[in-house]
Short mmCIF file of C-alpha atoms and ligand atoms in Angstrom, two decimals:
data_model
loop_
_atom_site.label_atom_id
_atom_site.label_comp_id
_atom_site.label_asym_id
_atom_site.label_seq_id
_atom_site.Cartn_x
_atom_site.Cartn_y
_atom_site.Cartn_z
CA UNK A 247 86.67 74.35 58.01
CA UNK A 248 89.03 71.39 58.85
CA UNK A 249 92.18 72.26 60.25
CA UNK A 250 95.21 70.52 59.42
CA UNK A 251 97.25 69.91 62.44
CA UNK A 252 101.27 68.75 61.79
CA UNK A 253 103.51 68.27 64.47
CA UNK A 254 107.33 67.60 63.05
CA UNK A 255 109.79 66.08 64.89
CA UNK A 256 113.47 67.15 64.17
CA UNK A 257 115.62 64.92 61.99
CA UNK A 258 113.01 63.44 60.52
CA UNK A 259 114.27 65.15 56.99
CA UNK A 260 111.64 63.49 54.17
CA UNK A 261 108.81 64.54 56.14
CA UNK A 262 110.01 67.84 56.76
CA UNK A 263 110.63 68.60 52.99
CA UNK A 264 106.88 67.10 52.55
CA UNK A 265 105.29 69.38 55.10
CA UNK A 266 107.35 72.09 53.95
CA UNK A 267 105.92 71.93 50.10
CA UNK A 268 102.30 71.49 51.28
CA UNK A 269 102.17 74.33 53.33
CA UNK A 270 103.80 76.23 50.72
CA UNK A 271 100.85 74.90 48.14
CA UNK A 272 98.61 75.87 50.44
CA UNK A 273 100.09 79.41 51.02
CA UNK A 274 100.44 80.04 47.28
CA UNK A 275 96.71 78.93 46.76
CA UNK A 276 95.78 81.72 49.29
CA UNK A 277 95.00 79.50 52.47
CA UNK A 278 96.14 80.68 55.93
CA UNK A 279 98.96 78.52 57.55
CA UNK A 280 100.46 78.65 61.14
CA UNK A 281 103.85 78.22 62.16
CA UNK A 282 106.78 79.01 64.89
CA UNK A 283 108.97 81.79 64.66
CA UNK A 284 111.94 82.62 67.19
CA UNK A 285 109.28 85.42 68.81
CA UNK A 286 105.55 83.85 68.72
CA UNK A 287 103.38 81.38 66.82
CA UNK A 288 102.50 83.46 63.35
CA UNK A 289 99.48 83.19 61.24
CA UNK A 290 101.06 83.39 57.47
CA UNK A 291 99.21 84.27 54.64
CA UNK A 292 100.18 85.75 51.14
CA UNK A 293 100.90 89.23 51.80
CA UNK A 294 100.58 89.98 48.13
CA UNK A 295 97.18 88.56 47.48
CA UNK A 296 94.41 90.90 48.99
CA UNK A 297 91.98 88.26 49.59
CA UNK A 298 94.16 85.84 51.40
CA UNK A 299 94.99 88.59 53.80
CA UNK A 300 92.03 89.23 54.57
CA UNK A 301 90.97 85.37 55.56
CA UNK A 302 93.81 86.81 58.63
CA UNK A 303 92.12 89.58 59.74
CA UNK A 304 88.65 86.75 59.37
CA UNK A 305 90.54 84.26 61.48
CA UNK A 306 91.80 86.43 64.31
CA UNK A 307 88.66 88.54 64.48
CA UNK A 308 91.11 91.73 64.25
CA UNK A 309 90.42 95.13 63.30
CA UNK A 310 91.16 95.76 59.59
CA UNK A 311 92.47 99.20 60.54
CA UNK A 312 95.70 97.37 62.18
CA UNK A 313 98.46 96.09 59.62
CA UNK A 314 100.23 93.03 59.08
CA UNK A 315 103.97 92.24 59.08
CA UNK A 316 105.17 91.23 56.21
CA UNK A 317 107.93 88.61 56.48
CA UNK A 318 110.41 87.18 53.71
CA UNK A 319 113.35 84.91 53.73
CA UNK A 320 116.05 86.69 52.59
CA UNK A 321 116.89 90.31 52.49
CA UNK A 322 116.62 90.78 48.62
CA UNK A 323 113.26 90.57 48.73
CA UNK A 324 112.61 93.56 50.69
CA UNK A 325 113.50 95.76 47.71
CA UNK A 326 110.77 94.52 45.74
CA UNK A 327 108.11 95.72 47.98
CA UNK A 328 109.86 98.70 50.03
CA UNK A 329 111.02 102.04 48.63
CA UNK A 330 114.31 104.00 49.49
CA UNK A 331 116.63 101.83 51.92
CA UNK A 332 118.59 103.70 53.92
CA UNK A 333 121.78 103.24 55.19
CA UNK A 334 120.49 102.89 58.61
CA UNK A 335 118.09 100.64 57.72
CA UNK A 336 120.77 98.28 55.64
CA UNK A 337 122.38 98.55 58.81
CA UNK A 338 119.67 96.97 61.13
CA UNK A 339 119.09 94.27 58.49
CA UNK A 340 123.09 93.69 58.49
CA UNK A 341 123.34 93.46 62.18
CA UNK A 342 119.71 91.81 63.62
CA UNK A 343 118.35 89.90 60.93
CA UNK A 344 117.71 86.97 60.70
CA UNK A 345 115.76 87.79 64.25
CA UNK A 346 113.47 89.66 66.22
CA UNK A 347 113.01 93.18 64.80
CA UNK A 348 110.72 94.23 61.82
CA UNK A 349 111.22 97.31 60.66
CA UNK A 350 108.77 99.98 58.77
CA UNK A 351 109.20 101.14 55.46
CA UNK A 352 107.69 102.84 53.04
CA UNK A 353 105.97 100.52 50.73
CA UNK A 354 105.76 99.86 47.16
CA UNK A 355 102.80 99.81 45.12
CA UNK A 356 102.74 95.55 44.64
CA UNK A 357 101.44 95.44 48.49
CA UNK A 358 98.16 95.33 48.87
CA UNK A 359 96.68 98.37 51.18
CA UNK A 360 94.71 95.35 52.40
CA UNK A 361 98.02 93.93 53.78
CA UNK A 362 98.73 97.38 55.30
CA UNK A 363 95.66 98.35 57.00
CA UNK A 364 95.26 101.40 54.07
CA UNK A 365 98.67 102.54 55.08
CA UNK A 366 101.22 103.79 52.47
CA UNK A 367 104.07 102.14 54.94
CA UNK A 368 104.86 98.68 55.38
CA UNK A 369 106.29 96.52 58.55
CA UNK A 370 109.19 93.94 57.28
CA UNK A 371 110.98 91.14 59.26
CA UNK A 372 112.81 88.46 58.11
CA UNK A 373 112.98 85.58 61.10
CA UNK A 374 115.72 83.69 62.80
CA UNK A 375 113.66 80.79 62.89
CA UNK A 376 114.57 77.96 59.83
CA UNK A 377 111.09 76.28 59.46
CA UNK A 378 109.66 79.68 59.39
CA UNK A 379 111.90 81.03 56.64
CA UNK A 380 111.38 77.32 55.20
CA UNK A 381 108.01 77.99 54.78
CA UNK A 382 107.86 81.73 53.63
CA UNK A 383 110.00 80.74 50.79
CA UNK A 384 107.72 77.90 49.44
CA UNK A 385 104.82 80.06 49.95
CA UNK A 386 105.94 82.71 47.40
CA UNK A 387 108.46 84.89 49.65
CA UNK A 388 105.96 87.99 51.14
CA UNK A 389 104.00 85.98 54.37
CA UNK A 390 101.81 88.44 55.93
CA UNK A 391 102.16 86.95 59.42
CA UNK A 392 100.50 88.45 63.35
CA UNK A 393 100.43 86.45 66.25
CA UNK A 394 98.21 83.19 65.87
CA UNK A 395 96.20 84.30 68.45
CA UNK A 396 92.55 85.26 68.43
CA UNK A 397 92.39 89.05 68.87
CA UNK A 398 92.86 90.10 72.32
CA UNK A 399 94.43 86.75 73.36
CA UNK A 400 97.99 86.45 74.68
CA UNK A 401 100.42 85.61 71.51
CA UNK A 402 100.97 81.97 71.01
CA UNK A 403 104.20 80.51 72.23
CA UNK A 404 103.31 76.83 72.23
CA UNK A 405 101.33 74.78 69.27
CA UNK A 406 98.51 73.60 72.02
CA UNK A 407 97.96 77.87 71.90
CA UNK A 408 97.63 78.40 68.41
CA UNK A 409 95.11 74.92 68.43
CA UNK A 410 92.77 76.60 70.83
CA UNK A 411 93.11 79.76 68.98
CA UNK A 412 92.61 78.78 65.05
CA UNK A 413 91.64 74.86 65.33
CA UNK A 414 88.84 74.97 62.35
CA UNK A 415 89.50 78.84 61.32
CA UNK A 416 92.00 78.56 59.07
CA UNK A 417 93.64 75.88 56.84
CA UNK A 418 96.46 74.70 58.77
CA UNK A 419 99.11 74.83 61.60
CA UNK A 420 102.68 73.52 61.76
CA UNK A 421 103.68 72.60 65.19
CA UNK A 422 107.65 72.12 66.03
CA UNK A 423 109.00 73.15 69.23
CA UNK A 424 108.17 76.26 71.61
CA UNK A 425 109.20 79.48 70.51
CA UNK A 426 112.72 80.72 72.05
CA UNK A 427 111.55 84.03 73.07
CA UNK A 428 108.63 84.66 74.03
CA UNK A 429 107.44 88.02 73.16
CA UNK A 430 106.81 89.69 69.64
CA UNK A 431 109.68 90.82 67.57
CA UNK A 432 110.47 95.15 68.51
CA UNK A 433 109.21 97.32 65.69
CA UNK A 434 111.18 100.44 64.65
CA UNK A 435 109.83 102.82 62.54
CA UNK A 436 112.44 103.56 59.82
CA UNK A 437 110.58 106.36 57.92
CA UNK A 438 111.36 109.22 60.81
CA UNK A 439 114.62 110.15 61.72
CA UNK A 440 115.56 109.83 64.44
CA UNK A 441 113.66 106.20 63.70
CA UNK A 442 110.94 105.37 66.36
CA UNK A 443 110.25 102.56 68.53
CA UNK A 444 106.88 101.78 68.01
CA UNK A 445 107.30 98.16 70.12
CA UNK A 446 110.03 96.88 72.12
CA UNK A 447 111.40 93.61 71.73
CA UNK A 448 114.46 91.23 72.46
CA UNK A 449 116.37 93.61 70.09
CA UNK A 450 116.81 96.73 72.56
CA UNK A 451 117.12 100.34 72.55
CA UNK A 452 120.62 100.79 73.33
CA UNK A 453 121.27 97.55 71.32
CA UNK A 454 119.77 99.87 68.22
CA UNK A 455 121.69 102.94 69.37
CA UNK A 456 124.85 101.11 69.41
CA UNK A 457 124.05 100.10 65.98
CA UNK A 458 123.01 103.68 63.93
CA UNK A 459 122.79 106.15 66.85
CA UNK A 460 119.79 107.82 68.65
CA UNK A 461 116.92 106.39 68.51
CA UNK A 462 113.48 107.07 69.91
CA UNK A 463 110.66 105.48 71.82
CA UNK A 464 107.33 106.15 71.12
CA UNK A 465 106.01 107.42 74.68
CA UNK A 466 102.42 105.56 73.49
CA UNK A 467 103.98 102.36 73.67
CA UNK A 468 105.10 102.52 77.17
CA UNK A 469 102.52 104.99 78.97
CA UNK A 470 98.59 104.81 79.70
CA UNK A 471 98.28 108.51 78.70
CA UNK A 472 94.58 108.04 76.97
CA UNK A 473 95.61 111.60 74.71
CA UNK A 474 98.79 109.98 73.25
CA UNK A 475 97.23 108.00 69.99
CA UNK A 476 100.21 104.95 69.60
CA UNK A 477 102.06 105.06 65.57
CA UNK A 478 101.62 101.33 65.41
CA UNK A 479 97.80 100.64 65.29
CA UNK A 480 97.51 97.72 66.88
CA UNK A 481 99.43 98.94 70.39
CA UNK A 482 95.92 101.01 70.83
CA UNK A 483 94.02 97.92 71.92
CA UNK A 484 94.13 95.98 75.23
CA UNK A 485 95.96 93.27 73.92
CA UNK A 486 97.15 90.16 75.97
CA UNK A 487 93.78 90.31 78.17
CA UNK A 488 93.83 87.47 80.94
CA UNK A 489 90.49 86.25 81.70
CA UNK A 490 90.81 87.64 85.42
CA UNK A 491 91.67 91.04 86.42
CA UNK A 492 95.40 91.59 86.83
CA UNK A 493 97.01 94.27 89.12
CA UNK A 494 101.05 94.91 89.18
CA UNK A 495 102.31 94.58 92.65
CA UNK A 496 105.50 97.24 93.06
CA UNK A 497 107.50 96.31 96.19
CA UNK A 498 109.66 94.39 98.22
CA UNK A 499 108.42 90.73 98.58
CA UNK A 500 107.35 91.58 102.18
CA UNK A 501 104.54 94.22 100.91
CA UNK A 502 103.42 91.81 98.50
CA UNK A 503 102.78 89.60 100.82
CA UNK A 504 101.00 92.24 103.37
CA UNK A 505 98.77 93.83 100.82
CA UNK A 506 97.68 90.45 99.63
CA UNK A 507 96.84 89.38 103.21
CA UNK A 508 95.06 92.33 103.73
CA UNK A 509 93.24 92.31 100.36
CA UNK A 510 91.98 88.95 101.35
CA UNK A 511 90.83 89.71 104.91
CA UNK A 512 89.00 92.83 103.66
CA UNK A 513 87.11 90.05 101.63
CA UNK A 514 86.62 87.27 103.96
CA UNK A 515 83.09 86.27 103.43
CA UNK A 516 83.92 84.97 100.10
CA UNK A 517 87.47 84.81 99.45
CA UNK A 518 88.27 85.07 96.21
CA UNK A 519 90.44 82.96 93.77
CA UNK A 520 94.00 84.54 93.65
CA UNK A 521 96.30 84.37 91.16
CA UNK A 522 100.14 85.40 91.34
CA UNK A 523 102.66 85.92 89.18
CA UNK A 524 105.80 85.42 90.92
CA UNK A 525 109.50 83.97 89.96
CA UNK A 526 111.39 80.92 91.79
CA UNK A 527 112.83 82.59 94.30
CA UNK A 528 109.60 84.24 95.88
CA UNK A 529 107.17 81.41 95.45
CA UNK A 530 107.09 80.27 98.70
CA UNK A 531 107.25 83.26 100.34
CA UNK A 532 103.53 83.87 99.45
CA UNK A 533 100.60 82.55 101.45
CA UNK A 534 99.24 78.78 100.10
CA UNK A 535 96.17 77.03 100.56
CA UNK A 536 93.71 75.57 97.84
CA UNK A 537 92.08 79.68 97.20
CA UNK A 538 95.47 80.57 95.63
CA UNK A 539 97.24 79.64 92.31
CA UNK A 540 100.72 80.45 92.08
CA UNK A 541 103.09 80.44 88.88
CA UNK A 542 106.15 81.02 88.40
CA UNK A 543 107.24 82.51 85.09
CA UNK A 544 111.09 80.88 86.76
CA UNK A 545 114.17 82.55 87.86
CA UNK A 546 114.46 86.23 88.34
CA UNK A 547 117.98 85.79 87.62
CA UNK A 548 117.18 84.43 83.84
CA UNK A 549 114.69 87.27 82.13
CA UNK A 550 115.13 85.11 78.97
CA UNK A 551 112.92 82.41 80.97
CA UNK A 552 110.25 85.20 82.23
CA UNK A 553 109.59 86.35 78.63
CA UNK A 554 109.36 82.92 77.14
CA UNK A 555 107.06 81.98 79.74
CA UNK A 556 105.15 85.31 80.44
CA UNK A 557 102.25 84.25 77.81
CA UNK A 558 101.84 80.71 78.53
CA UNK A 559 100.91 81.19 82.03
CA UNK A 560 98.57 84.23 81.54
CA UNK A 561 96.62 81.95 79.02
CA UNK A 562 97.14 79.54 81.77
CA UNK A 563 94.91 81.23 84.17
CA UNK A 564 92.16 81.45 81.60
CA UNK A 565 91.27 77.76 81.93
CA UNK A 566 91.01 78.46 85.90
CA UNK A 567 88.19 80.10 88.20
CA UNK A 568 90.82 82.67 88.95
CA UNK A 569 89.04 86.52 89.89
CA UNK A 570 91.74 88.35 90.39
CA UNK A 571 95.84 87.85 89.77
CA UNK A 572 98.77 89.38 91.23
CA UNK A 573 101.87 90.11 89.78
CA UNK A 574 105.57 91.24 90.55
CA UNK A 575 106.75 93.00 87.91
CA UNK A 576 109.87 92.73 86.30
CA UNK A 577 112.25 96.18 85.51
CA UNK A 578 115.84 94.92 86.30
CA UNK A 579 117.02 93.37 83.08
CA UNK A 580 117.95 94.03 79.05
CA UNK A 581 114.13 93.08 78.27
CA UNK A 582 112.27 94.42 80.67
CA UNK A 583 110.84 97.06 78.55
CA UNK A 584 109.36 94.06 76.35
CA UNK A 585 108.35 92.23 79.18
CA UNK A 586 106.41 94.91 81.27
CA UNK A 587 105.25 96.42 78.05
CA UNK A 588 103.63 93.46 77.82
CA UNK A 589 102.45 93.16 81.25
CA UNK A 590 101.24 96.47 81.84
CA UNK A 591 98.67 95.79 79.21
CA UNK A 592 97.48 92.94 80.18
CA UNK A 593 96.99 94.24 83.89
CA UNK A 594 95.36 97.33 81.84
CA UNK A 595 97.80 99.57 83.40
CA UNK A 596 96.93 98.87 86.87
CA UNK A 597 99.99 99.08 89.13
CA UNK A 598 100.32 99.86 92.65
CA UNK A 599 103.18 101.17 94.05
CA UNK A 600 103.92 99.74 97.62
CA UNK A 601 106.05 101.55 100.15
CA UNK A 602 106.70 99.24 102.95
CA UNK A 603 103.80 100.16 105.00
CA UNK A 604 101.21 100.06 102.53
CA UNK A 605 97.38 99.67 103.86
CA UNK A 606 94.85 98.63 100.85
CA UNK A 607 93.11 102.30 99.56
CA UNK A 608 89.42 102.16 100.84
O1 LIG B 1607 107.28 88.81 66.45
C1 LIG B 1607 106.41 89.23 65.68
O2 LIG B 1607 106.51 90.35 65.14
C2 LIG B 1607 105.21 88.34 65.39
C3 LIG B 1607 105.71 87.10 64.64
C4 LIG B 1607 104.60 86.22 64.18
O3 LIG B 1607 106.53 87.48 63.59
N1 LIG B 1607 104.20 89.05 64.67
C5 LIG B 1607 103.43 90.01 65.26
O4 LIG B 1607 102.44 90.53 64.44
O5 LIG B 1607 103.56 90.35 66.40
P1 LIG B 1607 101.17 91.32 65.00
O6 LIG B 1607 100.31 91.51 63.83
O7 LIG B 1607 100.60 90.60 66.15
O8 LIG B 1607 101.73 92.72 65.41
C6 LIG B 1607 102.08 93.64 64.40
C7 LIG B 1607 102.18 95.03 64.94
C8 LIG B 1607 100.82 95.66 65.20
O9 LIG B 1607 100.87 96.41 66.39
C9 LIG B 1607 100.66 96.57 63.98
O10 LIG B 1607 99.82 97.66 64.25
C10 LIG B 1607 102.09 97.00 63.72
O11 LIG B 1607 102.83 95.83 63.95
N2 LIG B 1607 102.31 97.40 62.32
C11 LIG B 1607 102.25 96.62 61.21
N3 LIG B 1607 102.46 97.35 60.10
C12 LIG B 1607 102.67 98.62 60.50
C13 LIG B 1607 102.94 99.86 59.83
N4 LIG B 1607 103.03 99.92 58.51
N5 LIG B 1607 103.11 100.98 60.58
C14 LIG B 1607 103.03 100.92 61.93
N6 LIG B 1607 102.76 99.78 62.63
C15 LIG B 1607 102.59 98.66 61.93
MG1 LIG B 1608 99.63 90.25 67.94
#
């Protein structure tokens, strides 16, 4: 398949409208589009049509047991394909959308259990970003939409990612700027009370609470426990898998730096590529010479930066001979639970904890 590949430039208005229309023919005809949201690169299809939801799951080689999000333009439109709104739920569109939250639902009988991985709920967001709502609108109004990604691959946050990812799998992408935040939008599951998150996001916890009181976490979505079974399928898989290892370094910046020496002397006779994962401020605090790559996902002081670049630099390392990669991690701020959420799954859960006179376990 030949892959369309649009870049638009801002304020260029005649070709926007044009790209716009053809990527909603192309939507409406059942093909699989691309395009930015204010979260991550999404890979829109009809979410009403079975069979063009399922050239998706074809595309990202994902698991047909893990739903899609179903997005739409406007908030009408979610009470033609979800039962019995709530108040609460009226209240989370009021106050977050457009933006990053989608919310669960039960679902009415028009979607597809093809759309829903066989489940009688379905996951609804309506995004901040304009091209995105642009283009759900001309493709019908229901976009079934996951990260552009390849299954397993860190979510797209640039259109170079979703080009390595879907160039000649699916019909075509629509490149405009980087995404804003970074990391996928927080899913709350409306259909318990007290509702449930199954996924944070840039929309917090307390920023829910504040809105319609308690709300809960599911403890799957922030704990390696192998016996708790996650409520949103797709948090079960390793998702966001760097090509090299990746272990979570928990410590001052000085026993960082001492366990990474002494991880590298205990394997002198062939040292190893190292990776780290560090912020502006600690960058040059680490030891340099050609067998290390360092990145900075930028200040510690702006966690806005660290998401948005948190993905870019993982799937950075995957085009490098790097074996193993370090990492800080990241607790102090608003969106930390997205970020290390994140993080801890691509590291597989490995963290060690680092009191100041850590020694390397043997
Ligand atoms: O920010 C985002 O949400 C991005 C952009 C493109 O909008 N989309 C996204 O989609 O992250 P995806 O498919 O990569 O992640 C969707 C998650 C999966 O973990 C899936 O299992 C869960 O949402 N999900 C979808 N429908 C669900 C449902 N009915 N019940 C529980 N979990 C659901
Ligand atoms: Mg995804």
């Amino acid at each position: 398949m030949r892959t369309k590949i649009i870049e638009l430039l801002k304020n260029e208005n005649i070709e926007y409208e044009e790209i716009i229309k053809e990527a909603g023919e192309v939507l409406k005809a059942g093909g699989v589009v691309a395009f930015p949201t204010e979260t991550v690169y999404g890979l829109g299809a009809n979410a009403l049509d079975e069979k063009a939801a399922q050239k998706i799951y074809e595309a990202k080689g994902r698991p047909s047991d893990n739903p899609l999000i179903v997005h739409v333009a406007d908030v009408d439109s979610v009470y033609e394909v979800a039962e019995e709104l709530e108040e609460k739920t009226v209240s989370v569109m009021k106050h977050f959308w457009p933006g990053p939250i989608t919310m669960v639902l039960k679902k009415k009988a028009v979607v597809p259990l093809g759309t829903t991985g066989g489940l009688e709920t379905i996951a609804v967001r309506m995004p901040k970003h304009e091209l995105a709502r642009d283009i759900i609108r001309a493709g019908g109004g229901f976009i079934a939409a996951p990260s552009a990604n390849l299954s397993g691959r860190p979510s797209p946050t640039k259109g170079e990612h979703v080009a390595q990812d879907m160039d000649g799998r699916i019909d075509m992408v629509v490149v405009q700027d980087n995404v804003d935040i970074g990391v996928e939008s927080t899913i709350l599951d409306m259909t318990v009370n007290p509702p449930i998150i199954l996924r944070p996001g840039a929309i917090t916890k307390q920023m829910l609470e504040e809105c319609i009181g308690d709300v809960d976490v599911d403890k799957a979505s922030e704990d390696n426990d192998a016996t708790l079974v996650p409520r949103a399928p797709g948090m079960k898989y390793r998702h966001y898998a760097p090509k090299a290892s990746l272990t979570i370094l928990e410590g001052d910046i000085v026993s960082r730096v001492r366990y990474i020496e002494e991880y590298i002397g205990q394997n002198s006779k062939a040292p190893p590529m190292l990776g780290i994962i560090t912020t502006e401020e600690e960058k040059e605090k680490y030891p340099q010479g050609s067998n290390f790559l360092i990145f900075s996902l930028g200040s510690r002081l702006d966690e806005a930066e660290i998401a948005s670049n948190l993905y870019s630099v993982l799937r950075a390392f995957d085009t490098t001979d790097v074996e193993h990669i370090f990492s800080e991690s990241f607790w102090d701020g608003t969106m930390s639970a997205a970020i290390m959420n994140r993080l801890n799954k691509a590291a597989g859960y490995k963290v060690i904890k680092l009191s100041a006179a850590s020694k390397i376990d043997k």
